[in-house]
Short mmCIF file of C-alpha atoms and ligand atoms in Angstrom, two decimals:
data_model
loop_
_atom_site.label_atom_id
_atom_site.label_comp_id
_atom_site.label_asym_id
_atom_site.label_seq_id
_atom_site.Cartn_x
_atom_site.Cartn_y
_atom_site.Cartn_z
CA MET A 1 124.09 -153.27 -14.36
CA ILE A 2 123.89 -156.99 -13.77
CA THR A 3 121.32 -159.06 -15.62
CA ILE A 4 120.21 -162.03 -13.63
CA LYS A 5 118.78 -165.20 -14.95
CA ILE A 6 117.78 -168.20 -13.18
CA SER A 7 117.94 -171.90 -14.50
CA ALA A 8 117.41 -175.44 -13.23
CA LYS A 9 119.83 -176.97 -15.90
CA PRO A 10 123.05 -178.56 -14.71
CA LEU A 11 125.69 -175.88 -14.14
CA TYR A 12 127.96 -177.06 -16.92
CA ASP A 13 125.12 -176.89 -19.45
CA ILE A 14 124.73 -173.25 -18.93
CA ASP A 15 126.21 -171.33 -21.86
CA THR A 16 128.62 -168.86 -20.13
CA GLN A 17 132.11 -167.59 -19.71
CA GLY A 18 132.79 -168.59 -15.96
CA TYR A 19 131.35 -170.97 -13.34
CA ILE A 20 131.36 -169.71 -9.92
CA ILE A 21 131.59 -172.70 -7.54
CA PRO A 22 131.60 -171.94 -3.86
CA ARG A 23 132.61 -174.84 -1.55
CA GLU A 24 132.87 -175.22 2.22
CA HIS A 25 136.09 -176.00 4.02
CA ASN A 26 137.27 -179.64 3.53
CA PHE A 27 134.56 -180.41 1.18
CA ASP A 28 134.39 -184.14 0.07
CA SER A 29 135.12 -184.10 -3.71
CA THR A 30 134.36 -187.74 -4.07
CA HIS A 31 130.80 -187.33 -3.09
CA ASP A 32 130.48 -183.99 -4.64
CA LYS A 33 128.15 -184.25 -7.66
CA LEU A 34 129.09 -181.24 -9.48
CA ILE A 35 132.96 -182.10 -9.19
CA GLN A 36 132.24 -185.50 -10.43
CA SER A 37 130.35 -184.39 -13.57
CA LEU A 38 132.85 -181.67 -14.28
CA LYS A 39 135.52 -184.42 -14.36
CA THR A 40 133.90 -185.59 -17.77
CA PHE A 41 135.12 -182.25 -19.29
CA PHE A 42 138.37 -182.06 -17.26
CA PRO A 43 139.44 -185.39 -15.86
CA PRO A 44 142.25 -184.22 -13.56
CA LEU A 45 140.06 -181.65 -11.81
CA GLU A 46 140.54 -183.06 -8.32
CA GLU A 47 144.18 -183.35 -8.69
CA VAL A 48 144.55 -179.62 -10.04
CA LEU A 49 142.45 -178.47 -7.04
CA SER A 50 144.60 -180.35 -4.54
CA GLN A 51 147.79 -179.21 -6.13
CA ARG A 52 146.57 -175.61 -6.13
CA GLY A 53 145.72 -176.18 -2.47
CA PHE A 54 142.25 -175.22 -2.82
CA THR A 55 140.30 -176.81 0.21
CA GLY A 56 137.29 -174.37 0.48
CA ALA A 57 139.10 -172.30 3.16
CA ALA A 58 137.70 -168.88 3.82
CA GLY A 59 139.27 -166.40 1.37
CA ALA A 60 140.47 -169.06 -1.15
CA THR A 61 139.94 -168.66 -4.78
CA CYS A 62 141.11 -170.90 -7.50
CA ALA A 63 140.29 -170.34 -11.16
CA LEU A 64 140.91 -172.86 -13.77
CA ALA A 65 140.77 -172.51 -17.61
CA ILE A 66 139.19 -175.63 -19.29
CA ASN A 67 137.94 -176.64 -22.66
CA HIS A 68 134.07 -176.91 -22.81
CA ASN A 69 132.56 -177.83 -26.18
CA ASN A 70 135.84 -176.33 -27.74
CA ARG A 71 135.46 -172.98 -26.06
CA PRO A 72 137.54 -171.97 -23.00
CA VAL A 73 135.73 -171.49 -19.85
CA TYR A 74 136.42 -170.89 -16.41
CA LEU A 75 135.80 -172.80 -13.23
CA ILE A 76 136.16 -170.25 -10.34
CA PHE A 77 136.28 -171.96 -7.09
CA VAL A 78 135.71 -169.84 -3.92
CA GLY A 79 135.83 -170.93 -0.38
CA LEU A 80 133.13 -170.63 2.01
CA GLY A 81 135.27 -171.42 4.95
CA SER A 82 134.36 -173.68 7.87
CA SER A 83 130.75 -174.92 8.50
CA LYS A 84 131.38 -174.61 12.33
CA LYS A 85 131.12 -170.85 12.25
CA SER A 86 128.11 -168.98 13.15
CA HIS A 87 125.32 -168.52 10.59
CA GLU A 88 126.06 -164.70 10.22
CA ASP A 89 129.74 -165.58 9.73
CA LYS A 90 129.04 -168.01 7.06
CA ILE A 91 126.74 -165.57 5.22
CA GLU A 92 129.41 -163.14 5.39
CA GLN A 93 132.22 -165.38 4.19
CA TYR A 94 129.74 -166.21 1.31
CA ARG A 95 129.58 -162.41 0.53
CA ARG A 96 133.40 -162.26 0.42
CA ALA A 97 133.50 -165.46 -1.72
CA LEU A 98 131.13 -163.75 -4.09
CA GLY A 99 133.19 -160.72 -4.22
CA GLN A 100 136.28 -162.68 -4.80
CA ALA A 101 134.68 -164.53 -7.64
CA GLN A 102 133.60 -161.09 -9.05
CA ARG A 103 137.21 -159.83 -8.86
CA ALA A 104 138.51 -163.06 -10.39
CA ALA A 105 135.95 -162.59 -13.44
CA GLU A 106 137.37 -158.90 -13.60
CA GLY A 107 140.91 -160.09 -13.85
CA LEU A 108 139.89 -162.73 -16.46
CA LYS A 109 137.89 -160.15 -18.43
CA ILE A 110 134.79 -162.25 -18.50
CA THR A 111 131.32 -160.75 -17.74
CA GLU A 112 128.91 -163.86 -18.20
CA LEU A 113 128.96 -166.01 -15.19
CA ALA A 114 126.83 -168.83 -13.75
CA LEU A 115 126.71 -169.46 -10.16
CA ASP A 116 126.16 -172.92 -8.46
CA MET A 117 123.77 -171.56 -5.53
CA PRO A 118 124.97 -173.09 -2.32
CA ASP A 119 122.49 -174.97 0.11
CA SER A 120 120.60 -172.36 1.86
CA HIS A 121 120.44 -174.72 5.15
CA TRP A 122 124.08 -174.40 5.46
CA PHE A 123 123.59 -170.68 6.39
CA ASN A 124 120.14 -171.34 8.10
CA ILE A 125 118.29 -168.90 5.85
CA THR A 126 115.48 -169.18 3.22
CA ASN A 127 116.14 -169.37 -0.54
CA TYR A 128 114.55 -165.94 -0.87
CA THR A 129 117.15 -164.50 1.55
CA LEU A 130 120.00 -166.42 -0.19
CA ALA A 131 119.14 -165.08 -3.46
CA LYS A 132 118.64 -161.61 -2.02
CA GLU A 133 122.13 -161.58 -0.40
CA THR A 134 123.62 -162.99 -3.57
CA ILE A 135 122.32 -160.30 -5.76
CA ILE A 136 122.95 -157.47 -3.42
CA THR A 137 126.75 -158.59 -2.90
CA LEU A 138 127.50 -159.26 -6.74
CA THR A 139 125.95 -155.77 -7.33
CA MET A 140 128.12 -154.00 -4.66
CA ALA A 141 131.13 -156.02 -5.90
CA SER A 142 130.65 -154.85 -9.49
CA TYR A 143 130.40 -151.16 -8.48
CA HIS A 144 133.31 -149.05 -9.61
CA PHE A 145 133.72 -145.28 -9.79
CA ASP A 146 135.65 -144.35 -13.03
CA GLU A 147 133.48 -141.86 -14.75
CA PHE A 148 136.34 -139.27 -14.36
CA ILE A 149 138.96 -141.86 -15.73
CA THR A 150 139.35 -141.11 -19.56
CA ASP A 151 141.87 -143.83 -20.25
CA GLU A 152 139.40 -146.66 -21.63
CA SER A 153 141.94 -149.11 -20.66
CA ARG A 154 141.57 -148.44 -17.07
CA LYS A 155 137.86 -148.70 -17.32
CA LEU A 156 135.95 -151.67 -15.89
CA PRO A 157 132.93 -153.27 -17.74
CA GLU A 158 129.47 -151.90 -16.69
CA ASN A 159 127.40 -154.84 -17.49
CA TYR A 160 127.36 -158.45 -16.21
CA THR A 161 125.15 -161.32 -16.91
CA VAL A 162 124.76 -163.88 -14.00
CA THR A 163 122.79 -167.16 -14.10
CA LEU A 164 121.81 -168.63 -10.86
CA VAL A 165 121.59 -172.22 -10.94
CA ALA A 166 119.10 -173.90 -8.33
CA PRO A 167 116.43 -176.51 -8.48
CA GLU A 168 113.22 -175.52 -10.39
CA LEU A 169 111.24 -176.01 -6.93
CA LEU A 170 112.96 -172.83 -5.43
CA HIS A 171 112.76 -170.67 -8.51
CA ASP A 172 109.40 -168.74 -7.37
CA GLU A 173 111.16 -167.84 -3.96
CA ILE A 174 114.39 -166.95 -5.55
CA LYS A 175 112.80 -164.68 -8.21
CA ILE A 176 111.55 -162.56 -5.21
CA GLY A 177 114.86 -162.65 -3.59
CA ILE A 178 116.40 -161.54 -7.01
CA GLU A 179 113.94 -158.58 -7.38
CA HIS A 180 114.51 -157.28 -3.83
CA GLY A 181 118.21 -157.97 -3.99
CA THR A 182 118.35 -155.83 -7.35
CA ARG A 183 116.73 -152.86 -5.60
CA ILE A 184 118.62 -153.15 -2.47
CA GLY A 185 122.21 -153.53 -4.32
CA PHE A 186 121.22 -150.48 -6.60
CA ALA A 187 120.29 -148.30 -3.42
CA VAL A 188 123.76 -149.22 -1.76
CA ASN A 189 125.62 -148.50 -4.82
CA GLN A 190 123.72 -145.07 -5.52
CA ALA A 191 124.44 -144.13 -1.95
CA ARG A 192 128.13 -145.03 -2.64
CA TYR A 193 128.29 -143.09 -5.94
CA TRP A 194 127.06 -139.80 -4.23
CA CYS A 195 129.72 -140.25 -1.71
CA ASP A 196 132.49 -140.96 -4.26
CA LEU A 197 131.37 -137.73 -6.50
CA PRO A 198 133.67 -134.85 -5.81
CA PRO A 199 132.62 -132.20 -3.56
CA VAL A 200 132.77 -129.78 -6.49
CA VAL A 201 129.91 -131.74 -8.10
CA LEU A 202 128.05 -133.14 -5.14
CA THR A 203 127.22 -129.72 -3.56
CA PRO A 204 124.32 -129.42 -0.99
CA THR A 205 121.88 -128.46 -3.75
CA ALA A 206 123.14 -131.27 -5.89
CA LEU A 207 122.44 -133.83 -3.26
CA ALA A 208 119.05 -132.22 -2.63
CA ASN A 209 118.18 -132.47 -6.35
CA HIS A 210 119.11 -136.18 -6.17
CA ALA A 211 116.75 -136.65 -3.43
CA ALA A 212 114.00 -134.74 -5.36
CA ARG A 213 114.54 -136.79 -8.42
CA VAL A 214 114.26 -140.05 -6.42
CA ALA A 215 111.06 -138.93 -4.68
CA LYS A 216 109.53 -137.87 -7.90
CA ALA A 217 110.29 -141.00 -9.66
CA HIS A 218 108.62 -143.06 -6.97
CA ASN A 219 105.80 -140.83 -5.72
CA LEU A 220 107.25 -139.99 -2.52
CA LYS A 221 106.35 -136.87 -0.62
CA ILE A 222 109.28 -134.44 -0.40
CA THR A 223 109.88 -130.89 1.21
CA ILE A 224 113.23 -129.31 0.59
CA PHE A 225 113.83 -126.21 2.70
CA THR A 226 116.19 -123.64 1.28
CA GLU A 227 118.84 -121.83 3.33
CA ASP A 228 116.45 -118.86 3.91
CA GLU A 229 113.83 -121.14 5.22
CA ILE A 230 116.24 -122.94 7.31
CA ILE A 231 117.15 -119.77 8.94
CA LYS A 232 113.65 -118.17 9.29
CA GLN A 233 112.47 -121.36 11.16
CA GLY A 234 115.14 -120.98 13.62
CA MET A 235 117.52 -123.88 12.70
CA GLY A 236 120.59 -122.10 14.12
CA GLY A 237 122.69 -125.28 13.97
CA ILE A 238 122.49 -125.64 10.34
CA GLU A 239 122.69 -122.02 9.84
CA ALA A 240 125.95 -121.73 11.74
CA VAL A 241 127.82 -124.54 9.87
CA ALA A 242 126.36 -123.15 6.35
CA LYS A 243 127.59 -119.57 6.99
CA GLY A 244 131.31 -120.07 5.98
CA SER A 245 130.28 -121.45 2.61
CA ASP A 246 129.20 -119.85 -0.59
CA GLN A 247 127.01 -122.92 -1.34
CA GLU A 248 123.43 -122.86 -0.18
CA ALA A 249 122.39 -125.25 2.62
CA ARG A 250 119.45 -127.37 2.19
CA MET A 251 117.17 -129.70 4.35
CA VAL A 252 115.50 -132.54 2.84
CA VAL A 253 112.39 -134.35 4.24
CA ILE A 254 110.96 -137.37 2.46
CA GLU A 255 108.06 -139.40 3.48
CA TYR A 256 107.00 -142.80 2.68
CA THR A 257 103.50 -143.76 3.80
CA THR A 258 101.88 -147.17 3.73
CA ASP A 259 98.12 -147.63 3.50
CA HIS A 260 98.47 -150.29 6.11
CA PRO A 261 96.13 -149.23 9.15
CA ASN A 262 97.92 -148.38 12.54
CA ALA A 263 101.32 -148.67 11.00
CA PRO A 264 104.25 -147.33 13.18
CA THR A 265 106.31 -144.51 12.00
CA ILE A 266 110.00 -144.46 11.97
CA GLY A 267 112.33 -141.51 11.46
CA LEU A 268 115.68 -141.79 9.77
CA VAL A 269 118.07 -138.63 10.05
CA GLY A 270 121.42 -138.77 8.13
CA LYS A 271 124.26 -136.19 8.33
CA GLY A 272 124.87 -134.31 5.06
CA ILE A 273 128.14 -132.52 5.17
CA THR A 274 129.09 -132.44 1.54
CA PHE A 275 132.68 -131.28 2.42
CA ASP A 276 134.05 -130.83 6.07
CA SER A 277 137.09 -128.77 6.19
CA GLY A 278 136.61 -128.22 9.80
CA GLY A 279 135.78 -124.77 9.50
CA LEU A 280 138.01 -122.27 11.31
CA SER A 281 138.90 -125.09 13.55
CA ILE A 282 140.59 -126.34 10.32
CA LYS A 283 141.49 -130.05 9.94
CA PRO A 284 144.95 -130.97 8.84
CA ALA A 285 145.79 -131.30 5.13
CA ALA A 286 146.49 -135.13 5.37
CA GLY A 287 143.30 -136.98 4.48
CA MET A 288 141.27 -133.82 4.34
CA GLU A 289 139.93 -135.19 0.81
CA THR A 290 138.04 -138.05 2.63
CA MET A 291 135.81 -135.30 4.02
CA LYS A 292 133.81 -135.35 0.79
CA ASP A 293 132.26 -138.41 2.24
CA ASP A 294 130.91 -136.64 5.35
CA MET A 295 127.46 -136.92 3.70
CA ALA A 296 127.48 -140.71 3.84
CA GLY A 297 124.63 -140.63 6.36
CA ALA A 298 122.35 -138.34 4.29
CA ALA A 299 123.20 -140.59 1.25
CA ALA A 300 122.33 -143.79 3.11
CA VAL A 301 118.81 -142.34 4.23
CA ILE A 302 117.89 -140.91 0.97
CA SER A 303 118.85 -143.88 -1.18
CA THR A 304 117.03 -146.14 1.36
CA MET A 305 113.93 -144.56 0.63
CA GLU A 306 114.18 -145.30 -3.04
CA ALA A 307 114.50 -149.03 -2.22
CA LEU A 308 111.71 -148.93 0.23
CA ALA A 309 109.47 -147.17 -2.40
CA HIS A 310 109.68 -150.58 -4.38
CA LEU A 311 109.75 -152.91 -1.22
CA LYS A 312 106.52 -151.39 0.16
CA PRO A 313 106.93 -152.16 3.91
CA GLN A 314 103.95 -151.72 6.26
CA VAL A 315 105.60 -149.00 7.98
CA ASN A 316 105.87 -145.28 7.62
CA ILE A 317 109.18 -143.64 7.04
CA ILE A 318 110.44 -140.06 7.38
CA ALA A 319 113.86 -139.42 6.14
CA VAL A 320 115.35 -136.23 7.23
CA ALA A 321 118.73 -134.99 5.68
CA PRO A 322 120.19 -131.56 6.83
CA ILE A 323 122.95 -130.69 4.01
CA THR A 324 125.55 -128.08 3.92
CA GLU A 325 129.33 -127.72 3.50
CA ASN A 326 131.67 -126.95 6.42
CA LEU A 327 133.86 -124.22 5.01
CA ILE A 328 136.01 -121.03 6.01
CA SER A 329 135.42 -117.53 5.07
CA GLY A 330 135.01 -113.95 6.63
CA HIS A 331 131.34 -115.09 7.43
CA ALA A 332 132.18 -118.48 9.10
CA THR A 333 131.12 -119.38 12.59
CA LYS A 334 133.97 -118.68 15.00
CA PRO A 335 134.99 -120.64 18.25
CA GLY A 336 133.13 -119.25 20.93
CA ASP A 337 130.12 -118.33 19.14
CA ILE A 338 126.74 -119.36 20.78
CA ILE A 339 123.89 -120.70 18.69
CA ARG A 340 120.28 -121.42 19.14
CA PHE A 341 118.59 -124.55 17.68
CA TYR A 342 115.23 -125.36 16.31
CA ASN A 343 113.97 -126.79 19.83
CA GLY A 344 115.25 -123.71 21.59
CA LYS A 345 118.14 -125.11 23.28
CA THR A 346 121.56 -123.20 22.84
CA ALA A 347 125.06 -124.29 22.39
CA GLU A 348 128.52 -122.99 22.53
CA VAL A 349 130.50 -123.77 19.56
CA LYS A 350 133.91 -124.46 20.90
CA ASN A 351 135.16 -126.40 17.89
CA THR A 352 133.77 -125.64 14.51
CA ASP A 353 134.90 -129.15 13.43
CA ALA A 354 132.17 -130.59 15.74
CA GLU A 355 129.69 -129.44 13.00
CA GLY A 356 127.82 -132.90 12.45
CA ARG A 357 126.03 -132.56 15.80
CA LEU A 358 124.89 -128.98 15.09
CA ILE A 359 123.12 -129.84 11.96
CA LEU A 360 121.70 -132.99 13.37
CA ALA A 361 120.29 -131.07 16.33
CA ASP A 362 118.11 -129.08 14.01
CA ALA A 363 117.08 -132.04 11.87
CA LEU A 364 116.22 -134.29 14.91
CA SER A 365 114.29 -131.52 16.68
CA TYR A 366 112.32 -130.92 13.31
CA ALA A 367 111.50 -134.60 13.07
CA VAL A 368 110.15 -135.18 16.60
CA LYS A 369 108.14 -132.03 16.61
CA HIS A 370 106.40 -132.70 13.15
CA TYR A 371 105.91 -136.33 13.23
CA LYS A 372 104.37 -138.82 15.90
CA LEU A 373 107.41 -141.15 15.70
CA ASP A 374 107.64 -144.70 17.13
CA ALA A 375 111.37 -144.59 16.75
CA ILE A 376 114.04 -142.31 15.46
CA ILE A 377 117.53 -143.36 14.33
CA ASN A 378 120.29 -141.00 13.13
CA ILE A 379 123.19 -142.08 10.97
CA ALA A 380 126.44 -139.90 10.91
CA THR A 381 130.17 -139.78 10.08
CA LEU A 382 130.25 -138.10 13.25
CA THR A 383 133.61 -138.58 15.31
CA GLY A 384 136.95 -139.93 14.52
CA SER A 385 136.90 -141.09 18.14
CA CYS A 386 134.42 -143.71 17.03
CA ALA A 387 136.48 -144.71 13.94
CA TYR A 388 139.56 -145.21 16.04
CA ALA A 389 137.63 -147.16 18.83
CA LEU A 390 135.95 -149.62 16.39
CA GLY A 391 137.87 -149.34 13.08
CA PRO A 392 136.46 -150.05 9.75
CA PHE A 393 134.43 -153.27 10.42
CA PHE A 394 131.89 -151.98 12.88
CA ALA A 395 129.91 -148.76 13.30
CA GLY A 396 129.12 -147.41 16.76
CA LEU A 397 125.59 -148.00 18.05
CA MET A 398 124.49 -145.72 21.09
CA SER A 399 120.86 -146.05 22.48
CA GLN A 400 119.21 -146.04 25.92
CA HIS A 401 116.16 -147.94 24.26
CA PRO A 402 116.92 -151.69 24.58
CA ASP A 403 114.12 -152.74 22.21
CA LEU A 404 115.34 -150.42 19.38
CA ALA A 405 119.00 -151.40 19.96
CA HIS A 406 118.11 -154.92 19.86
CA LYS A 407 116.27 -154.68 16.48
CA LEU A 408 119.09 -152.77 15.09
CA LEU A 409 121.60 -155.42 16.32
CA GLU A 410 119.47 -158.15 14.87
CA SER A 411 119.36 -156.35 11.39
CA SER A 412 123.16 -155.69 11.67
CA ARG A 413 123.76 -159.32 11.91
CA ARG A 414 121.29 -160.18 9.17
CA SER A 415 122.47 -157.43 6.71
CA GLY A 416 126.19 -157.21 7.04
CA ASP A 417 126.22 -153.74 7.92
CA ARG A 418 127.57 -154.53 11.42
CA LEU A 419 127.21 -152.44 14.64
CA TRP A 420 128.64 -152.64 17.92
CA GLU A 421 127.07 -151.15 21.06
CA LEU A 422 129.08 -148.57 22.98
CA PRO A 423 128.36 -147.94 26.63
CA PHE A 424 125.64 -145.17 26.53
CA HIS A 425 125.48 -144.34 30.16
CA ASP A 426 124.02 -141.19 31.88
CA ASP A 427 127.47 -140.52 33.55
CA TYR A 428 128.89 -139.28 30.34
CA LYS A 429 125.88 -136.62 30.01
CA ILE A 430 127.50 -133.94 31.78
CA ALA A 431 130.63 -133.79 29.31
CA VAL A 432 128.81 -131.65 26.73
CA ARG A 433 127.63 -128.89 29.36
CA SER A 434 128.80 -125.52 28.84
CA ASP A 435 129.48 -122.66 31.20
CA VAL A 436 127.86 -120.13 29.01
CA ALA A 437 125.15 -122.01 27.13
CA ASP A 438 122.96 -125.15 27.65
CA LEU A 439 125.53 -127.12 25.64
CA CYS A 440 129.11 -127.29 24.38
CA ASN A 441 129.69 -128.95 20.87
CA GLN A 442 132.93 -130.24 22.08
CA GLY A 443 132.95 -132.87 25.02
CA SER A 444 135.03 -132.10 27.88
CA ASN A 445 138.55 -133.57 27.72
CA LYS A 446 138.13 -135.14 31.15
CA TYR A 447 135.49 -137.60 29.84
CA ARG A 448 137.72 -138.40 26.51
CA ALA A 449 134.99 -140.78 25.19
CA GLY A 450 134.31 -138.42 22.04
CA ALA A 451 131.91 -140.88 20.23
CA ILE A 452 129.77 -141.18 23.32
CA THR A 453 129.84 -137.50 24.34
CA ALA A 454 128.80 -136.65 20.85
CA GLY A 455 125.89 -139.08 21.25
CA PHE A 456 124.98 -137.17 24.50
CA PHE A 457 125.04 -133.99 22.71
CA LEU A 458 122.26 -135.37 20.26
CA GLN A 459 120.08 -136.88 23.13
CA ASN A 460 119.01 -133.19 23.83
CA PHE A 461 117.04 -133.05 20.53
CA VAL A 462 115.09 -136.15 20.51
CA GLY A 463 112.60 -135.62 23.27
CA ASP A 464 111.01 -138.75 24.59
CA VAL A 465 110.99 -140.63 21.22
CA PRO A 466 112.75 -144.04 21.37
CA TRP A 467 116.14 -143.10 19.70
CA ALA A 468 119.31 -144.70 18.44
CA HIS A 469 122.49 -143.05 17.32
CA LEU A 470 124.90 -144.67 14.73
CA ASP A 471 128.35 -143.32 14.31
CA VAL A 472 129.54 -144.48 10.80
CA ALA A 473 132.79 -142.43 10.72
CA GLY A 474 134.93 -145.65 10.51
CA THR A 475 132.66 -147.78 8.11
CA SER A 476 131.66 -145.45 5.39
CA PHE A 477 134.59 -145.30 3.20
CA ASP A 478 137.89 -146.95 2.61
CA VAL A 479 137.17 -150.17 4.36
CA PRO A 480 139.98 -152.48 3.66
CA ASP A 481 140.17 -156.52 2.95
CA ARG A 482 136.58 -156.56 1.78
CA SER A 483 136.30 -158.27 -1.65
CA TYR A 484 133.08 -156.63 -2.34
CA PHE A 485 134.27 -153.05 -1.73
CA ARG A 486 136.95 -150.89 -3.22
CA HIS A 487 138.78 -147.88 -2.03
CA GLY A 488 136.08 -145.30 -1.58
CA ALA A 489 132.47 -145.44 -0.36
CA THR A 490 130.61 -148.32 1.03
CA GLY A 491 127.01 -147.28 1.39
CA PHE A 492 127.02 -148.34 4.94
CA GLY A 493 123.34 -148.22 6.55
CA VAL A 494 121.44 -148.94 3.37
CA ARG A 495 121.30 -152.64 3.90
CA LEU A 496 120.78 -152.15 7.62
CA PHE A 497 117.91 -149.74 7.43
CA ILE A 498 116.16 -151.79 4.69
CA ASP A 499 116.18 -154.98 6.93
CA LEU A 500 115.33 -153.01 9.84
CA VAL A 501 112.28 -151.59 8.17
CA MET A 502 111.08 -154.70 6.31
CA ASN A 503 111.36 -156.74 9.53
CA TRP A 504 109.94 -154.09 11.90
CA ASN A 505 106.64 -155.71 12.43
CA ALA A 506 108.04 -159.21 12.93
N1 BES B 601 133.30 -135.50 10.00
C1 BES B 601 134.12 -135.54 11.19
C2 BES B 601 134.34 -136.93 11.71
C3 BES B 601 135.10 -138.08 10.90
C4 BES B 601 136.52 -138.19 11.25
C5 BES B 601 134.50 -138.90 10.06
C6 BES B 601 137.10 -139.06 10.41
C7 BES B 601 135.05 -139.80 9.27
C8 BES B 601 136.47 -139.79 9.46
C9 BES B 601 133.42 -134.68 12.14
O1 BES B 601 132.82 -133.69 11.71
C10 BES B 601 134.53 -134.20 13.10
O2 BES B 601 135.43 -133.53 12.58
N2 BES B 601 134.64 -134.62 14.22
C11 BES B 601 135.48 -134.06 15.41
C12 BES B 601 134.85 -133.76 16.57
C13 BES B 601 135.73 -133.10 17.59
C14 BES B 601 136.11 -131.71 17.16
C15 BES B 601 134.87 -132.95 18.94
C16 BES B 601 136.37 -135.33 15.62
O3 BES B 601 136.13 -136.47 15.52
O4 BES B 601 137.73 -134.84 15.65
MN1 MN B 602 133.97 -131.85 11.39
ZN1 ZN B 603 132.00 -133.77 9.89
#
């Protein structure tokens, strides 16, 4: 938990253990009021900064211990990088700088911090947005998954206090930013937590129970289909994937409804494989443990709903999460099996490891059949192909609806959950045709582009609803070099979806 305070006092009058001081590259210390006033406590400040080579360059950190009223305090300088970068790059560099400051505090073993808020004009954003981004990022940076570590000396602190220092005039705006940022940061970390839980704990029923708890706490309507109900309704995709596992499958549907008249309705569908062994088309042993994160899409949509219940957008949202394990037993689906989905279409299961598209097919069909949707977006750790093509920093966006793709790209630039559009041209469509069924769950080798052909498989289940597919296989866990992440889950999609929904009518 981070307790946020706000103050208009001079930074060094705040009673705290560490002062976070972000500065742009090549800042002018002689005209920097804060630097000049800090020199009354620590006269050689400018010399020390220059001797340590701190210029405010992107990625730079410099923590100095000084004496403040006979107490040791730390000045934690972090670099914001060049002012010539794009606004979105500058905000991202600010996020990284905050992450570095948080890591520095961790190393110094201090938990009380004051932040000299930078000028929002430098980023071309409002003070509301700057405060919101600040809190989201500090919350993300402080997340750690150590509940199964018993050695107390390896555990990190749970609670931080951060005082934002900004002129009184801005406090009202900043307070709303703090409130929203707290909700969004919590939702991101909750999605990360569900991903990081081992698959023996986060079973399909456990994830569905988390969804039920979230919905109940916030008066959201929820429907949870049991495996029997899934099978009875003809959801042959979820059934086929769940068959090899002793754990029961679930499908979760959560609804947020605004009382605003004529509000649009958006569907969010997330892949919820709580462990993906590949099934009979078994995965290699190396790295298989990361497949506990194969429910990152479902976690993102469920956790997004919790934040939205607080933020109350003037948009209706339907979140759908098909949840199951992909395991092996004498009952498991076999390569060569043919299955029938909720919308009546059939597919040959050539590779049981291409299971995400099978469960999403039913979930998408269900969403477009039962709701009048203005748009539907699915999020899935769907293909290794996408992870290889784009790496860990951008998720794949596939859509044939330019307005929706545009909205998503705008949200991606604002939120920090970055997307890159892949060519989603009809030429690839034929790659998922089967000789013996309507579709084949593995794209033909001839067409190679595995991320795109997976997208075209899903296209068969969305009817005429404007649709976008997000492949987050590369961005959902183990993202390197980001100070506000660690090894483990990232919560990718939560910030993106919240931004999308909050700005939908703009
Ligand atoms: N969950 C995996 C995709 C994945 C790979 C996610 C790496 C995160 C990191 C998915 O179910 C899968 O196994 N996809 C196959 C599809 C193929 C068999 C057509 C893949 O990408 O190899
Ligand atoms: Mn798989
Ligand atoms: Zn999978």
